[in-house]
C-alpha positions as a Python dict, from the first residue, in 0.01 Angstrom:
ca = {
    (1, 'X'): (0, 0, 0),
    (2, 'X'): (-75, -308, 190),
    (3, 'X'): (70, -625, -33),
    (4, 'X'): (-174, -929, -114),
    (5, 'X'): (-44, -1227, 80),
    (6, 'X'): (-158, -1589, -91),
    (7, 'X'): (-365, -1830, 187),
    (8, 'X'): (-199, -2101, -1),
    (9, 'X'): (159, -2057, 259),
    (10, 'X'): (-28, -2068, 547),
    (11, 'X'): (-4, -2328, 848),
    (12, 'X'): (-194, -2683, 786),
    (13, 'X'): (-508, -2653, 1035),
    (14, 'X'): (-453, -2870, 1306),
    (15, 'X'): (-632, -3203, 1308),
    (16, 'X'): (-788, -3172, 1583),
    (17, 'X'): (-933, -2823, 1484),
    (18, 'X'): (-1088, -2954, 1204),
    (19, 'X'): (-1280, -3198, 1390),
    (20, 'X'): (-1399, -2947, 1583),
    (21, 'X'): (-1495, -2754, 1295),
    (22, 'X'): (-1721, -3046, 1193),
    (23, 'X'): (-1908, -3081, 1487),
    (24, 'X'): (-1966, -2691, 1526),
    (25, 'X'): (-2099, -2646, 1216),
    (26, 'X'): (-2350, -2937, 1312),
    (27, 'X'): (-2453, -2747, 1623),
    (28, 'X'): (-2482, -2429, 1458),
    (29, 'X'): (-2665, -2577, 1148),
    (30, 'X'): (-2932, -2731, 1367),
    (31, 'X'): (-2830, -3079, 1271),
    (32, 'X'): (-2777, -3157, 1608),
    (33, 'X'): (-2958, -2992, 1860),
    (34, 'X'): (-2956, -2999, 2222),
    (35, 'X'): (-2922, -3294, 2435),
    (36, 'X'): (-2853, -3462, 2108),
    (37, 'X'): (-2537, -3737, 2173),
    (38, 'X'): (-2206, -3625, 1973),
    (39, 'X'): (-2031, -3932, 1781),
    (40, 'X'): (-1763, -4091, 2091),
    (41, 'X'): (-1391, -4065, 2052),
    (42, 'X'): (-1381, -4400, 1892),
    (43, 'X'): (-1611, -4291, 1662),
    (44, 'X'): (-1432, -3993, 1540),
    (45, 'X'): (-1096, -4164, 1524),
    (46, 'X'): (-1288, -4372, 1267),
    (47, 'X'): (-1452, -4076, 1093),
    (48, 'X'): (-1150, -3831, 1049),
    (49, 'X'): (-897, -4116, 1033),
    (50, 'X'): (-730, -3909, 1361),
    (51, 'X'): (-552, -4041, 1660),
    (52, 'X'): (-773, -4078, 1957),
    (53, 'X'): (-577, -3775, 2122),
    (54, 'X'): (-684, -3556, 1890),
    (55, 'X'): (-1044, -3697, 1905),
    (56, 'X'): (-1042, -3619, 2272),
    (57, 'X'): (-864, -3301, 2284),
    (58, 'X'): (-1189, -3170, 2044),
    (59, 'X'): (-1421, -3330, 2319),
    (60, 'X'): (-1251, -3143, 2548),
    (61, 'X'): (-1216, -2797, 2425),
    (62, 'X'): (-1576, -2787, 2303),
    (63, 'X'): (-1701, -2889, 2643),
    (64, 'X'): (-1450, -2631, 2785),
    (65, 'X'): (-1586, -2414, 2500),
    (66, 'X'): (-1955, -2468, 2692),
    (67, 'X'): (-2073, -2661, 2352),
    (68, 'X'): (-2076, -3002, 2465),
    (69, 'X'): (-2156, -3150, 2830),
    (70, 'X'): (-1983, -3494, 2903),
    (71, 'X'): (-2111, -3734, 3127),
    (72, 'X'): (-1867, -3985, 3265),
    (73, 'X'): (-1951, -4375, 3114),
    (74, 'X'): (-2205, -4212, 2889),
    (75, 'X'): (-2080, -3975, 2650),
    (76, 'X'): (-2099, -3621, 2486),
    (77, 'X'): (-2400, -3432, 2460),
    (78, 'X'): (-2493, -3071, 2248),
    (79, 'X'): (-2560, -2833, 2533),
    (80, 'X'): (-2843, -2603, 2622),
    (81, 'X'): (-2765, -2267, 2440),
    (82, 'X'): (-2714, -1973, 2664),
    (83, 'X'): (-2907, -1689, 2599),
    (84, 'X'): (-2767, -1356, 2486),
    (85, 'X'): (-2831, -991, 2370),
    (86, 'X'): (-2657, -746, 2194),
    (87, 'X'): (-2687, -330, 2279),
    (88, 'X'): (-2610, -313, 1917),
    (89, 'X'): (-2763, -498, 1596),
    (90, 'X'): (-2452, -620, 1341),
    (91, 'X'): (-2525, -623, 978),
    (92, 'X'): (-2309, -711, 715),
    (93, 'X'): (-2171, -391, 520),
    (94, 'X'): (-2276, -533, 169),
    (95, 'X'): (-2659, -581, 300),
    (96, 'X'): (-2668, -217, 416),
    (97, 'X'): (-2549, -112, 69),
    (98, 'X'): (-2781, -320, -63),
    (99, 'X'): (-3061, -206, 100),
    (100, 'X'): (-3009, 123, -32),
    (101, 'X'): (-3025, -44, -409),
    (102, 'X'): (-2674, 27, -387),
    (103, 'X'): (-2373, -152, -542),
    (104, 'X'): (-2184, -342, -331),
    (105, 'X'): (-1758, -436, -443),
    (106, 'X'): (-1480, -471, -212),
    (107, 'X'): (-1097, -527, -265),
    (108, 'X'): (-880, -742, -58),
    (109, 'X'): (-538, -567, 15),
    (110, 'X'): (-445, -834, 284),
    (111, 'X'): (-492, -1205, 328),
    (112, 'X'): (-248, -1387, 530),
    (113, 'X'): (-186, -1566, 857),
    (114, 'X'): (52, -1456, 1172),
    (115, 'X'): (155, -1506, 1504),
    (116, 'X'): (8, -1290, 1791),
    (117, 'X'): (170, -1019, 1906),
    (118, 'X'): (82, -905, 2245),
    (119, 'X'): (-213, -642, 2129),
    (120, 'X'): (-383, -908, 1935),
    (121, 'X'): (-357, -1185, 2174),
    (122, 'X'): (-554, -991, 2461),
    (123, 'X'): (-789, -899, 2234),
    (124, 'X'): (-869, -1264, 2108),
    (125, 'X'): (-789, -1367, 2471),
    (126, 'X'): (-542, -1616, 2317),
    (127, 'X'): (-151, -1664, 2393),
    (128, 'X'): (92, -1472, 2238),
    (129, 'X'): (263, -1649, 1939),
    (130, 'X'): (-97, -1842, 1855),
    (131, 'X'): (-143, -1832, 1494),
    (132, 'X'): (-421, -1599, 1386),
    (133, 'X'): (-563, -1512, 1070),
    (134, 'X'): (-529, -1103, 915),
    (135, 'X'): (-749, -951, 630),
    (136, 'X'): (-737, -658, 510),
    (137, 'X'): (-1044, -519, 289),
    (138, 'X'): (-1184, -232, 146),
    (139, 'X'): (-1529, -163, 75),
    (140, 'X'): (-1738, 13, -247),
    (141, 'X'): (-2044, 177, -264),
    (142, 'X'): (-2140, 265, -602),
    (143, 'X'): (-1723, 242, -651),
    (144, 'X'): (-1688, 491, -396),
    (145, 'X'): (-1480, 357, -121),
    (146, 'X'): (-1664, 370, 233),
    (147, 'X'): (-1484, 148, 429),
    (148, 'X'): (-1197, -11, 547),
    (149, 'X'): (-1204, -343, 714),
    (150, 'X'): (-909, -429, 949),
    (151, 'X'): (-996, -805, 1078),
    (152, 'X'): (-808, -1031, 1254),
    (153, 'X'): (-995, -1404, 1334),
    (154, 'X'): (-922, -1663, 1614),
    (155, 'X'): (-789, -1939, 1344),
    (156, 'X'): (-878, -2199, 1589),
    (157, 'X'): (-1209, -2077, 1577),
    (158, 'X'): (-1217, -2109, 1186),
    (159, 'X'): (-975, -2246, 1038),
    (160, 'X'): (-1106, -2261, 675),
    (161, 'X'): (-1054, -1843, 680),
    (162, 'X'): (-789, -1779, 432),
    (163, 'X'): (-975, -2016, 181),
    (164, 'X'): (-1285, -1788, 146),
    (165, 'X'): (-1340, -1582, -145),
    (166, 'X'): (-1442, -1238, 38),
    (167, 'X'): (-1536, -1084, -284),
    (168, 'X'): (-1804, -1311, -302),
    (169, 'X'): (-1922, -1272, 48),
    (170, 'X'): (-1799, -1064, 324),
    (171, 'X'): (-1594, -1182, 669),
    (172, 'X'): (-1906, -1079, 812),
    (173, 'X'): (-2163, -1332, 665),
    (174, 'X'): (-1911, -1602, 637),
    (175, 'X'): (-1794, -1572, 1053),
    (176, 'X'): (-2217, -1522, 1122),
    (177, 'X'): (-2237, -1857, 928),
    (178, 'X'): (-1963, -2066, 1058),
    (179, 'X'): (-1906, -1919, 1448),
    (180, 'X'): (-2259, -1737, 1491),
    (181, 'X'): (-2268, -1429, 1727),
    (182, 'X'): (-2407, -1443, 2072),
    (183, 'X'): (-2220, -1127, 2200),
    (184, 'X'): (-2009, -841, 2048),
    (185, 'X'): (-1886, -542, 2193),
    (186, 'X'): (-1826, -193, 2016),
    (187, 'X'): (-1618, 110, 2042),
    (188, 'X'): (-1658, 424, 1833),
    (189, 'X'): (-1430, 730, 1810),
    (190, 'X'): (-1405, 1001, 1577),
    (191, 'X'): (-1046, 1016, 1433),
    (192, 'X'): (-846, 1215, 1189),
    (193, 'X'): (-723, 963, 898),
    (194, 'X'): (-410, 854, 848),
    (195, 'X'): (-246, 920, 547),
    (196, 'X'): (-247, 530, 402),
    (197, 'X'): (-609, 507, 490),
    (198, 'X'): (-744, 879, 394),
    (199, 'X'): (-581, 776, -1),
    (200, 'X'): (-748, 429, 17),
    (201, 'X'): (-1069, 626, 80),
    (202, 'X'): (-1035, 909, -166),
    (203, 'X'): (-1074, 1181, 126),
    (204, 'X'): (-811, 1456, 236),
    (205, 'X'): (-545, 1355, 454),
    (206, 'X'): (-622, 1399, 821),
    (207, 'X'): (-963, 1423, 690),
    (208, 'X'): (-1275, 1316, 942),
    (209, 'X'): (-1316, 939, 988),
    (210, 'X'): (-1533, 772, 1245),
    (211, 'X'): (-1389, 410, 1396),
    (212, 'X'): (-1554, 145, 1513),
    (213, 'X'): (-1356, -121, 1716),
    (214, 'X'): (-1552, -447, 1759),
    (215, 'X'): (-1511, -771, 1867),
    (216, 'X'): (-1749, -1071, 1852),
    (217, 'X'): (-1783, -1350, 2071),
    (218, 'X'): (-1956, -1739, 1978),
    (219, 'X'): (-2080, -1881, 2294),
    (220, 'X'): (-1722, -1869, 2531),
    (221, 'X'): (-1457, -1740, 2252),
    (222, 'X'): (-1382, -1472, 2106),
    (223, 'X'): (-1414, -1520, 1697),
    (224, 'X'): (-1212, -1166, 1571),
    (225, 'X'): (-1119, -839, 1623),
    (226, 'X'): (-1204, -538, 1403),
    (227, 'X'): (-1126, -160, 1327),
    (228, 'X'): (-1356, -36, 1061),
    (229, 'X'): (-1279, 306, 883),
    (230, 'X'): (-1516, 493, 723),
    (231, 'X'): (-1495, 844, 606),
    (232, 'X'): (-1691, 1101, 826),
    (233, 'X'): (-1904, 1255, 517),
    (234, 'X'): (-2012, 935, 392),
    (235, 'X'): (-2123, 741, 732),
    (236, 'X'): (-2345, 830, 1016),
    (237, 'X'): (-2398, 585, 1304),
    (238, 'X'): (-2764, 497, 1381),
    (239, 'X'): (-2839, 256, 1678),
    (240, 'X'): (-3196, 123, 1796),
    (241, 'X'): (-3240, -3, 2154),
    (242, 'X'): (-3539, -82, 2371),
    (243, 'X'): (-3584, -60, 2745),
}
């Protein structure tokens, strides 16, 4: 079985990512909005104490990002969103439980932070060696396991991962809250279980599972990548589309 690694050994965030933590959740909270003028690099060096390198590397990569727009002599500005749509809705597994009247428990099996290998840096689209974040997670229904969460998150895009309590709300709701979705992408496939994973989920070994692979994107960059296992007998997929 998968060990429980501690968040408390992992890298310090970057300066630099912080501050661009701040001014993302500022966007995404509606505090600013668009057009609205983001504080100058002088102005951050004041408010996070920070060099003003790091202010304007966070400038930078947000505007490269497609967050900010900055005008030469003038400053930064929130920019226009882009619009987006999904073939797929995305709901957090704990709300479809609940909506069921179901009970709703999971069980974290891995917490920890890495380096990329060269699988999960193209699918973050990041370099290989970046630091990236890894949880593993099982879910309940009515104690009965239905799924298993494989996750691994773009630290850069949150950095503040590994100090969330994910039995108190799921990677889901806490990625929709901090790096919103505005695309994902999907892959199912019906699979016969692994041994690890058909024990974790109470089925027969090489029992049918169906696997979805998704990733989600916030505006330019990819947030995480995840396999979800769930045990053919206990899941069916249901999509809703219109023309």
């Amino acid at each position: 079985m998968t060990t429980h690694s501690s968040g408390s050994f992992a890298k310090p965030v970057p300066l630099y990512a912080k501050v661009k933590q701040s001014i993302i959740e500022k966007i995404y909270t509606g505090e600013w909005k668009s057009n609205d003028r983001v504080p100058s690099e002088a102005e951050l060096v004041k408010q996070f104490n920070c060099s003003r390198m790091t202010a304007n590397r966070a400038l930078r990569e947000l505007t490269a990002e497609g967050l900010l727009v900055r005008l030469q002599g003038v400053g930064s500005f929130v920019a226009e969103p882009k619009g987006q749509s999904a073939l797929f809705e995305i709901h957090s597994i704990a709300d479809e439980i609940s909506a069921r009247s179901h009970q709703h428990r999971c069980k974290i099996l891995k917490l920890s932070e890495l380096d990329a290998d060269v699988k999960q840096a193209a699918e973050l689209d990041i370099i290989v060696g970046t630091p990236i974040y890894h949880s593993v997670i099982v879910h309940y229904e009515n104690d009965v396991p239905v799924q298993i969460e494989d996750r691994y998150v773009n630290a850069q895009a949150v950095p503040d991962y590994l100090q969330q309590d994910f039995t108190k709300l799921t990677p889901h709701d806490y990625l929709s809250m901090i790096a919103p979705l505005t695309e994902g992408e999907h892959i199912v496939e019906a699979i016969a279980g692994d041994p690890r994973s058909c024990k974790l989920l109470q089925i027969e070994s090489g029992a049918p599972c169906l696997l979805i692979s998704r990733r989600t994107w916030s505006i330019h960059y990819i947030v995480s990548s995840a396999s979800l296992l769930f045990p053919g007998n206990r899941y069916k997929l249901k999509g809703r589309f219109n023309s």
